[in-house]
PDB file of C-alpha atoms and ligand atoms in Angstrom:
ATOM      1  CA  MET F   1    -138.803 -72.841-140.831  1.00  0.00           C
ATOM      2  CA  ARG F   2    -135.214 -72.740-139.548  1.00  0.00           C
ATOM      3  CA  ALA F   3    -133.442 -76.109-139.631  1.00  0.00           C
ATOM      4  CA  PRO F   4    -131.586 -76.706-136.361  1.00  0.00           C
ATOM      5  CA  LEU F   5    -127.791 -76.680-136.598  1.00  0.00           C
ATOM      6  CA  ILE F   6    -125.634 -78.726-134.243  1.00  0.00           C
ATOM      7  CA  ALA F   7    -121.980 -77.694-134.565  1.00  0.00           C
ATOM      8  CA  GLY F   8    -118.918 -79.202-132.898  1.00  0.00           C
ATOM      9  CA  ASN F   9    -115.857 -76.966-132.546  1.00  0.00           C
ATOM     10  CA  TRP F  10    -112.869 -79.130-131.701  1.00  0.00           C
ATOM     11  CA  LYS F  11    -110.523 -76.195-131.067  1.00  0.00           C
ATOM     12  CA  MET F  12    -106.874 -77.416-130.963  1.00  0.00           C
ATOM     13  CA  HIS F  13    -107.746 -81.072-130.423  1.00  0.00           C
ATOM     14  CA  LYS F  14    -107.346 -84.249-132.492  1.00  0.00           C
ATOM     15  CA  THR F  15    -104.708 -85.274-134.992  1.00  0.00           C
ATOM     16  CA  SER F  16    -105.909 -86.429-138.374  1.00  0.00           C
ATOM     17  CA  SER F  17    -105.874 -90.096-137.333  1.00  0.00           C
ATOM     18  CA  GLU F  18    -107.911 -89.225-134.223  1.00  0.00           C
ATOM     19  CA  THR F  19    -110.266 -87.340-136.530  1.00  0.00           C
ATOM     20  CA  GLU F  20    -110.694 -90.469-138.624  1.00  0.00           C
ATOM     21  CA  GLU F  21    -111.457 -92.542-135.504  1.00  0.00           C
ATOM     22  CA  PHE F  22    -113.991 -89.960-134.330  1.00  0.00           C
ATOM     23  CA  ILE F  23    -115.825 -89.793-137.651  1.00  0.00           C
ATOM     24  CA  THR F  24    -115.966 -93.574-138.053  1.00  0.00           C
ATOM     25  CA  ARG F  25    -117.476 -93.948-134.577  1.00  0.00           C
ATOM     26  CA  PHE F  26    -119.762 -90.916-134.837  1.00  0.00           C
ATOM     27  CA  LEU F  27    -121.249 -92.143-138.122  1.00  0.00           C
ATOM     28  CA  SER F  28    -122.130 -95.427-136.431  1.00  0.00           C
ATOM     29  CA  LEU F  29    -123.881 -93.628-133.529  1.00  0.00           C
ATOM     30  CA  VAL F  30    -125.540 -90.539-134.946  1.00  0.00           C
ATOM     31  CA  PRO F  31    -129.339 -90.769-135.085  1.00  0.00           C
ATOM     32  CA  GLN F  32    -131.448 -89.940-138.133  1.00  0.00           C
ATOM     33  CA  THR F  33    -132.246 -86.258-137.921  1.00  0.00           C
ATOM     34  CA  THR F  34    -133.471 -83.326-139.947  1.00  0.00           C
ATOM     35  CA  ALA F  35    -131.037 -81.137-138.032  1.00  0.00           C
ATOM     36  CA  GLU F  36    -127.897 -80.063-139.851  1.00  0.00           C
ATOM     37  CA  ILE F  37    -124.696 -81.399-138.276  1.00  0.00           C
ATOM     38  CA  LEU F  38    -121.423 -79.509-138.609  1.00  0.00           C
ATOM     39  CA  LEU F  39    -117.956 -80.693-137.602  1.00  0.00           C
ATOM     40  CA  ILE F  40    -115.238 -78.064-137.124  1.00  0.00           C
ATOM     41  CA  PRO F  41    -111.858 -79.776-136.705  1.00  0.00           C
ATOM     42  CA  PRO F  42    -108.458 -78.047-136.740  1.00  0.00           C
ATOM     43  CA  TYR F  43    -106.946 -77.092-140.113  1.00  0.00           C
ATOM     44  CA  THR F  44    -104.679 -80.150-140.228  1.00  0.00           C
ATOM     45  CA  SER F  45    -107.674 -82.496-140.148  1.00  0.00           C
ATOM     46  CA  LEU F  46    -109.860 -80.681-142.658  1.00  0.00           C
ATOM     47  CA  ASP F  47    -108.794 -82.497-145.777  1.00  0.00           C
ATOM     48  CA  ARG F  48    -109.143 -85.959-144.212  1.00  0.00           C
ATOM     49  CA  ALA F  49    -112.464 -85.068-142.587  1.00  0.00           C
ATOM     50  CA  GLY F  50    -113.726 -83.565-145.855  1.00  0.00           C
ATOM     51  CA  ARG F  51    -113.032 -86.816-147.708  1.00  0.00           C
ATOM     52  CA  MET F  52    -114.703 -88.942-145.021  1.00  0.00           C
ATOM     53  CA  LEU F  53    -117.792 -86.734-144.733  1.00  0.00           C
ATOM     54  CA  ARG F  54    -118.468 -86.565-148.477  1.00  0.00           C
ATOM     55  CA  GLY F  55    -121.928 -88.031-149.129  1.00  0.00           C
ATOM     56  CA  THR F  56    -122.820 -88.322-145.426  1.00  0.00           C
ATOM     57  CA  GLY F  57    -124.874 -85.113-145.218  1.00  0.00           C
ATOM     58  CA  ILE F  58    -122.634 -83.874-142.381  1.00  0.00           C
ATOM     59  CA  ALA F  59    -121.093 -80.488-143.096  1.00  0.00           C
ATOM     60  CA  LEU F  60    -117.489 -79.462-142.537  1.00  0.00           C
ATOM     61  CA  GLY F  61    -116.328 -76.114-141.197  1.00  0.00           C
ATOM     62  CA  ALA F  62    -113.100 -74.381-140.218  1.00  0.00           C
ATOM     63  CA  GLN F  63    -112.298 -72.499-137.026  1.00  0.00           C
ATOM     64  CA  ASP F  64    -110.945 -69.327-138.617  1.00  0.00           C
ATOM     65  CA  LEU F  65    -109.638 -67.835-141.865  1.00  0.00           C
ATOM     66  CA  HIS F  66    -107.451 -64.985-143.054  1.00  0.00           C
ATOM     67  CA  PRO F  67    -109.243 -62.054-144.704  1.00  0.00           C
ATOM     68  CA  GLU F  68    -106.849 -61.784-147.646  1.00  0.00           C
ATOM     69  CA  VAL F  69    -107.140 -63.959-150.730  1.00  0.00           C
ATOM     70  CA  ARG F  70    -103.438 -64.919-150.887  1.00  0.00           C
ATOM     71  CA  GLY F  71    -100.007 -63.517-150.192  1.00  0.00           C
ATOM     72  CA  ALA F  72     -97.194 -63.238-147.674  1.00  0.00           C
ATOM     73  CA  PHE F  73     -99.172 -64.180-144.557  1.00  0.00           C
ATOM     74  CA  THR F  74     -97.100 -66.947-143.000  1.00  0.00           C
ATOM     75  CA  GLY F  75     -99.189 -69.385-141.012  1.00  0.00           C
ATOM     76  CA  ALA F  76    -102.517 -68.150-142.367  1.00  0.00           C
ATOM     77  CA  VAL F  77    -105.196 -69.984-144.359  1.00  0.00           C
ATOM     78  CA  SER F  78    -107.475 -68.378-146.947  1.00  0.00           C
ATOM     79  CA  ALA F  79    -111.179 -68.857-147.557  1.00  0.00           C
ATOM     80  CA  GLU F  80    -110.513 -70.522-150.905  1.00  0.00           C
ATOM     81  CA  MET F  81    -108.211 -73.084-149.238  1.00  0.00           C
ATOM     82  CA  LEU F  82    -111.018 -73.988-146.853  1.00  0.00           C
ATOM     83  CA  VAL F  83    -113.478 -74.498-149.703  1.00  0.00           C
ATOM     84  CA  ASP F  84    -110.868 -76.676-151.399  1.00  0.00           C
ATOM     85  CA  CYS F  85    -110.857 -78.982-148.333  1.00  0.00           C
ATOM     86  CA  GLY F  86    -114.648 -79.322-148.498  1.00  0.00           C
ATOM     87  CA  CYS F  87    -115.641 -76.656-145.954  1.00  0.00           C
ATOM     88  CA  ARG F  88    -119.079 -75.116-146.198  1.00  0.00           C
ATOM     89  CA  TYR F  89    -118.874 -73.112-142.955  1.00  0.00           C
ATOM     90  CA  VAL F  90    -116.273 -71.124-141.042  1.00  0.00           C
ATOM     91  CA  LEU F  91    -116.294 -69.703-137.516  1.00  0.00           C
ATOM     92  CA  VAL F  92    -115.602 -65.978-137.401  1.00  0.00           C
ATOM     93  CA  GLY F  93    -114.909 -63.990-134.252  1.00  0.00           C
ATOM     94  CA  HIS F  94    -114.873 -66.938-131.842  1.00  0.00           C
ATOM     95  CA  SER F  95    -114.253 -65.639-128.335  1.00  0.00           C
ATOM     96  CA  GLU F  96    -110.861 -67.372-128.194  1.00  0.00           C
ATOM     97  CA  ARG F  97    -109.837 -65.523-131.369  1.00  0.00           C
ATOM     98  CA  ARG F  98    -111.062 -62.256-129.852  1.00  0.00           C
ATOM     99  CA  HIS F  99    -109.710 -62.708-126.326  1.00  0.00           C
ATOM    100  CA  VAL F 100    -106.657 -64.974-126.726  1.00  0.00           C
ATOM    101  CA  PHE F 101    -105.469 -63.676-130.105  1.00  0.00           C
ATOM    102  CA  GLY F 102    -106.705 -60.097-129.720  1.00  0.00           C
ATOM    103  CA  GLU F 103    -108.933 -59.917-132.793  1.00  0.00           C
ATOM    104  CA  GLN F 104    -110.878 -56.684-133.066  1.00  0.00           C
ATOM    105  CA  ASP F 105    -114.332 -56.135-134.558  1.00  0.00           C
ATOM    106  CA  ASP F 106    -113.016 -54.637-137.822  1.00  0.00           C
ATOM    107  CA  LEU F 107    -110.907 -57.733-138.536  1.00  0.00           C
ATOM    108  CA  VAL F 108    -113.943 -59.890-137.805  1.00  0.00           C
ATOM    109  CA  GLY F 109    -115.873 -57.867-140.405  1.00  0.00           C
ATOM    110  CA  ARG F 110    -113.143 -58.360-143.034  1.00  0.00           C
ATOM    111  CA  LYS F 111    -113.131 -62.092-142.382  1.00  0.00           C
ATOM    112  CA  LEU F 112    -116.908 -62.244-142.845  1.00  0.00           C
ATOM    113  CA  CYS F 113    -116.577 -60.558-146.240  1.00  0.00           C
ATOM    114  CA  ALA F 114    -113.766 -62.923-147.288  1.00  0.00           C
ATOM    115  CA  ALA F 115    -115.807 -65.979-146.355  1.00  0.00           C
ATOM    116  CA  LEU F 116    -118.959 -64.806-148.112  1.00  0.00           C
ATOM    117  CA  ALA F 117    -116.982 -63.913-151.247  1.00  0.00           C
ATOM    118  CA  VAL F 118    -116.219 -67.593-151.864  1.00  0.00           C
ATOM    119  CA  GLY F 119    -119.586 -68.935-150.744  1.00  0.00           C
ATOM    120  CA  LEU F 120    -118.553 -70.067-147.258  1.00  0.00           C
ATOM    121  CA  ARG F 121    -121.224 -69.567-144.617  1.00  0.00           C
ATOM    122  CA  PRO F 122    -119.771 -67.734-141.640  1.00  0.00           C
ATOM    123  CA  VAL F 123    -120.838 -68.537-138.106  1.00  0.00           C
ATOM    124  CA  LEU F 124    -120.408 -65.143-136.455  1.00  0.00           C
ATOM    125  CA  CYS F 125    -119.701 -65.559-132.745  1.00  0.00           C
ATOM    126  CA  VAL F 126    -120.684 -62.777-130.371  1.00  0.00           C
ATOM    127  CA  GLY F 127    -120.941 -62.559-126.600  1.00  0.00           C
ATOM    128  CA  GLU F 128    -120.061 -60.610-123.503  1.00  0.00           C
ATOM    129  CA  THR F 129    -117.475 -61.222-120.784  1.00  0.00           C
ATOM    130  CA  LEU F 130    -118.487 -61.818-117.170  1.00  0.00           C
ATOM    131  CA  SER F 131    -117.655 -58.257-116.134  1.00  0.00           C
ATOM    132  CA  GLU F 132    -119.654 -56.871-119.057  1.00  0.00           C
ATOM    133  CA  ARG F 133    -122.668 -58.960-117.979  1.00  0.00           C
ATOM    134  CA  ARG F 134    -122.261 -57.844-114.356  1.00  0.00           C
ATOM    135  CA  ASP F 135    -122.147 -54.232-115.558  1.00  0.00           C
ATOM    136  CA  GLY F 136    -125.421 -54.746-117.454  1.00  0.00           C
ATOM    137  CA  ALA F 137    -123.574 -54.182-120.741  1.00  0.00           C
ATOM    138  CA  THR F 138    -124.554 -57.405-122.542  1.00  0.00           C
ATOM    139  CA  GLU F 139    -126.769 -55.754-125.163  1.00  0.00           C
ATOM    140  CA  ARG F 140    -124.317 -52.929-125.705  1.00  0.00           C
ATOM    141  CA  VAL F 141    -121.533 -55.441-126.411  1.00  0.00           C
ATOM    142  CA  LEU F 142    -123.715 -57.491-128.760  1.00  0.00           C
ATOM    143  CA  GLU F 143    -124.740 -54.325-130.593  1.00  0.00           C
ATOM    144  CA  ARG F 144    -121.115 -53.217-131.028  1.00  0.00           C
ATOM    145  CA  GLN F 145    -120.051 -56.663-132.269  1.00  0.00           C
ATOM    146  CA  LEU F 146    -122.961 -56.898-134.712  1.00  0.00           C
ATOM    147  CA  ASP F 147    -122.694 -53.290-135.920  1.00  0.00           C
ATOM    148  CA  SER F 148    -119.010 -53.431-136.675  1.00  0.00           C
ATOM    149  CA  GLY F 149    -118.949 -57.058-137.808  1.00  0.00           C
ATOM    150  CA  LEU F 150    -121.783 -56.702-140.291  1.00  0.00           C
ATOM    151  CA  ARG F 151    -121.018 -53.209-141.554  1.00  0.00           C
ATOM    152  CA  GLY F 152    -120.482 -53.339-145.293  1.00  0.00           C
ATOM    153  CA  LEU F 153    -122.336 -56.605-145.877  1.00  0.00           C
ATOM    154  CA  MET F 154    -125.252 -56.711-148.292  1.00  0.00           C
ATOM    155  CA  PRO F 155    -128.558 -57.417-146.501  1.00  0.00           C
ATOM    156  CA  ASN F 156    -129.134 -60.576-148.542  1.00  0.00           C
ATOM    157  CA  ALA F 157    -125.736 -61.918-147.366  1.00  0.00           C
ATOM    158  CA  ILE F 158    -126.807 -61.583-143.748  1.00  0.00           C
ATOM    159  CA  ALA F 159    -129.657 -64.070-144.167  1.00  0.00           C
ATOM    160  CA  ASP F 160    -126.959 -66.648-145.027  1.00  0.00           C
ATOM    161  CA  LEU F 161    -124.995 -66.038-141.864  1.00  0.00           C
ATOM    162  CA  VAL F 162    -125.357 -68.087-138.754  1.00  0.00           C
ATOM    163  CA  MET F 163    -125.061 -66.114-135.511  1.00  0.00           C
ATOM    164  CA  ALA F 164    -123.754 -67.777-132.371  1.00  0.00           C
ATOM    165  CA  TYR F 165    -124.430 -66.199-128.998  1.00  0.00           C
ATOM    166  CA  GLU F 166    -121.544 -67.399-126.857  1.00  0.00           C
ATOM    167  CA  PRO F 167    -121.157 -65.628-123.526  1.00  0.00           C
ATOM    168  CA  VAL F 168    -117.414 -65.654-122.833  1.00  0.00           C
ATOM    169  CA  TRP F 169    -118.001 -66.618-119.193  1.00  0.00           C
ATOM    170  CA  ALA F 170    -119.745 -69.831-120.284  1.00  0.00           C
ATOM    171  CA  ILE F 171    -117.124 -71.086-122.749  1.00  0.00           C
ATOM    172  CA  GLY F 172    -115.133 -74.022-121.415  1.00  0.00           C
ATOM    173  CA  THR F 173    -116.069 -73.127-117.825  1.00  0.00           C
ATOM    174  CA  GLY F 174    -118.820 -75.659-117.171  1.00  0.00           C
ATOM    175  CA  GLU F 175    -121.148 -72.733-116.430  1.00  0.00           C
ATOM    176  CA  THR F 176    -124.013 -72.683-118.935  1.00  0.00           C
ATOM    177  CA  ALA F 177    -126.255 -69.673-119.467  1.00  0.00           C
ATOM    178  CA  THR F 178    -129.708 -70.181-117.991  1.00  0.00           C
ATOM    179  CA  ALA F 179    -132.557 -70.804-120.412  1.00  0.00           C
ATOM    180  CA  SER F 180    -133.769 -67.247-119.973  1.00  0.00           C
ATOM    181  CA  GLN F 181    -130.299 -65.717-120.467  1.00  0.00           C
ATOM    182  CA  ALA F 182    -129.825 -67.738-123.687  1.00  0.00           C
ATOM    183  CA  GLN F 183    -133.349 -67.009-124.961  1.00  0.00           C
ATOM    184  CA  ASP F 184    -133.155 -63.286-124.114  1.00  0.00           C
ATOM    185  CA  ALA F 185    -129.843 -62.846-125.932  1.00  0.00           C
ATOM    186  CA  ALA F 186    -130.950 -64.848-128.983  1.00  0.00           C
ATOM    187  CA  ALA F 187    -134.228 -62.879-129.155  1.00  0.00           C
ATOM    188  CA  TRP F 188    -132.300 -59.620-128.826  1.00  0.00           C
ATOM    189  CA  ILE F 189    -130.010 -60.610-131.743  1.00  0.00           C
ATOM    190  CA  ARG F 190    -133.016 -61.578-133.871  1.00  0.00           C
ATOM    191  CA  GLY F 191    -134.689 -58.280-133.009  1.00  0.00           C
ATOM    192  CA  TRP F 192    -131.535 -56.407-134.039  1.00  0.00           C
ATOM    193  CA  VAL F 193    -131.576 -58.157-137.434  1.00  0.00           C
ATOM    194  CA  CYS F 194    -135.314 -57.416-137.871  1.00  0.00           C
ATOM    195  CA  ASP F 195    -134.797 -53.717-137.012  1.00  0.00           C
ATOM    196  CA  ARG F 196    -131.641 -53.152-139.040  1.00  0.00           C
ATOM    197  CA  LEU F 197    -132.514 -55.298-142.050  1.00  0.00           C
ATOM    198  CA  SER F 198    -135.964 -56.728-142.355  1.00  0.00           C
ATOM    199  CA  ARG F 199    -138.446 -58.881-140.538  1.00  0.00           C
ATOM    200  CA  SER F 200    -137.997 -61.670-143.098  1.00  0.00           C
ATOM    201  CA  THR F 201    -134.187 -61.644-142.662  1.00  0.00           C
ATOM    202  CA  GLY F 202    -134.606 -61.759-138.896  1.00  0.00           C
ATOM    203  CA  ASP F 203    -137.032 -64.654-139.191  1.00  0.00           C
ATOM    204  CA  ALA F 204    -134.657 -66.567-141.475  1.00  0.00           C
ATOM    205  CA  VAL F 205    -131.327 -66.129-139.700  1.00  0.00           C
ATOM    206  CA  ARG F 206    -130.253 -69.026-137.507  1.00  0.00           C
ATOM    207  CA  ILE F 207    -129.030 -68.211-134.008  1.00  0.00           C
ATOM    208  CA  LEU F 208    -127.044 -70.757-131.998  1.00  0.00           C
ATOM    209  CA  TYR F 209    -126.206 -70.839-128.317  1.00  0.00           C
ATOM    210  CA  GLY F 210    -122.698 -71.877-127.251  1.00  0.00           C
ATOM    211  CA  GLY F 211    -121.082 -72.213-123.845  1.00  0.00           C
ATOM    212  CA  SER F 212    -120.674 -75.468-121.908  1.00  0.00           C
ATOM    213  CA  VAL F 213    -123.388 -77.313-123.863  1.00  0.00           C
ATOM    214  CA  LYS F 214    -123.485 -80.985-122.841  1.00  0.00           C
ATOM    215  CA  PRO F 215    -125.707 -83.988-123.512  1.00  0.00           C
ATOM    216  CA  ASP F 216    -127.713 -83.257-120.354  1.00  0.00           C
ATOM    217  CA  ASN F 217    -128.495 -79.591-121.065  1.00  0.00           C
ATOM    218  CA  ALA F 218    -128.687 -79.531-124.895  1.00  0.00           C
ATOM    219  CA  SER F 219    -132.333 -80.455-125.355  1.00  0.00           C
ATOM    220  CA  GLY F 220    -133.510 -77.670-122.996  1.00  0.00           C
ATOM    221  CA  LEU F 221    -131.481 -75.086-124.919  1.00  0.00           C
ATOM    222  CA  LEU F 222    -132.653 -76.440-128.278  1.00  0.00           C
ATOM    223  CA  ALA F 223    -136.277 -76.066-127.177  1.00  0.00           C
ATOM    224  CA  LEU F 224    -135.945 -72.272-126.741  1.00  0.00           C
ATOM    225  CA  ALA F 225    -137.966 -70.235-129.222  1.00  0.00           C
ATOM    226  CA  ASP F 226    -135.086 -68.202-130.663  1.00  0.00           C
ATOM    227  CA  VAL F 227    -132.278 -70.756-130.293  1.00  0.00           C
ATOM    228  CA  ASP F 228    -131.897 -72.677-133.551  1.00  0.00           C
ATOM    229  CA  GLY F 229    -128.994 -74.866-132.583  1.00  0.00           C
ATOM    230  CA  VAL F 230    -125.901 -75.202-130.453  1.00  0.00           C
ATOM    231  CA  LEU F 231    -122.192 -74.602-130.896  1.00  0.00           C
ATOM    232  CA  VAL F 232    -120.455 -77.199-128.773  1.00  0.00           C
ATOM    233  CA  GLY F 233    -116.782 -77.164-127.793  1.00  0.00           C
ATOM    234  CA  GLY F 234    -115.494 -79.674-125.237  1.00  0.00           C
ATOM    235  CA  ALA F 235    -118.503 -82.011-125.412  1.00  0.00           C
ATOM    236  CA  SER F 236    -118.132 -82.402-129.180  1.00  0.00           C
ATOM    237  CA  LEU F 237    -114.830 -84.265-128.770  1.00  0.00           C
ATOM    238  CA  ASP F 238    -116.525 -87.462-127.714  1.00  0.00           C
ATOM    239  CA  PRO F 239    -118.472 -89.151-130.539  1.00  0.00           C
ATOM    240  CA  SER F 240    -121.036 -90.682-128.234  1.00  0.00           C
ATOM    241  CA  GLY F 241    -121.695 -87.442-126.298  1.00  0.00           C
ATOM    242  CA  PHE F 242    -121.946 -85.439-129.495  1.00  0.00           C
ATOM    243  CA  ALA F 243    -124.363 -88.003-130.979  1.00  0.00           C
ATOM    244  CA  GLN F 244    -126.485 -87.649-127.818  1.00  0.00           C
ATOM    245  CA  ILE F 245    -126.549 -83.875-128.304  1.00  0.00           C
ATOM    246  CA  VAL F 246    -127.755 -84.399-131.886  1.00  0.00           C
ATOM    247  CA  ALA F 247    -130.446 -86.724-130.491  1.00  0.00           C
ATOM    248  CA  GLY F 248    -131.508 -83.826-128.238  1.00  0.00           C
ATOM    249  CA  THR F 249    -132.980 -82.060-131.269  1.00  0.00           C
ATOM    250  CA  GLY F 250    -135.736 -84.642-130.869  1.00  0.00           C
ATOM    251  CA  ILE F 251    -136.295 -84.775-134.605  1.00  0.00           C
TER     252      ILE F 251
HETATM  253  C1  LIG O   1    -116.904 -73.163-128.098  1.00  0.00           C
HETATM  254  O1  LIG O   1    -115.752 -73.527-128.287  1.00  0.00           O
HETATM  255  O2  LIG O   1    -117.478 -72.446-128.938  1.00  0.00           O
HETATM  256  C2  LIG O   1    -117.574 -73.563-126.864  1.00  0.00           C
HETATM  257  C3  LIG O   1    -118.797 -73.152-126.655  1.00  0.00           C
HETATM  258  O3  LIG O   1    -116.853 -74.340-125.985  1.00  0.00           O
HETATM  259  P1  LIG O   1    -117.459 -75.198-124.742  1.00  0.00           P
HETATM  260  O4  LIG O   1    -118.659 -75.954-125.253  1.00  0.00           O
HETATM  261  O5  LIG O   1    -116.335 -76.109-124.345  1.00  0.00           O
HETATM  262  O6  LIG O   1    -117.851 -74.220-123.690  1.00  0.00           O
END
């Protein structure tokens, strides 16, 4: 049984005092649920959020990490630093990292290894651009991102990963994938894990959908057979909207 995961990626939004306001309000609104809830604020809010979330059952994650353990990497943050702030999860290979910052698949793979080495659970984001979808290349892109991202990882580490299918054309655009597009891609990713690793790993791995998820479309996406949760950007910035998305798990 895969516990649903509802994750909010705040991107470059909210100062640490705005983070405090959000968490105070969200805690007063969030329904009882067996779903796992994950907040992913910017680096500067992690420590404050980590202190506020302690004992609440809500997990903390970071938006990125550097693959090296320490050293002369001005501006970068290591996996160990994230754990120190209370993070349990970290996004790896988010489409904005790939397409705005030019991250390539091999760097994504090194980041996955760095996260797993300190016990952080990576949320590996994969997805095609609009032109790749129009060219019928969606599965080819997913395969390349999974092959090169997961190369070198031990099979038992992969069961601990969360995968997020996030079509680039749906992120921050207001255009959500249809139920069948989201289900087909999630089922394809699960099939890839079953074929490359094992049926039990494929059955265990959680696969999220991300891309313009909102309170009014979340419950339909969460009902899909191979979608185990959602990765929410813009709509996770409002405590009441994000609480409604959590309520959409119906649990
Ligand atoms: C995201 O940042 O991962 C995301 C899916 O953003 P949005 O929900 O705003 O499309």
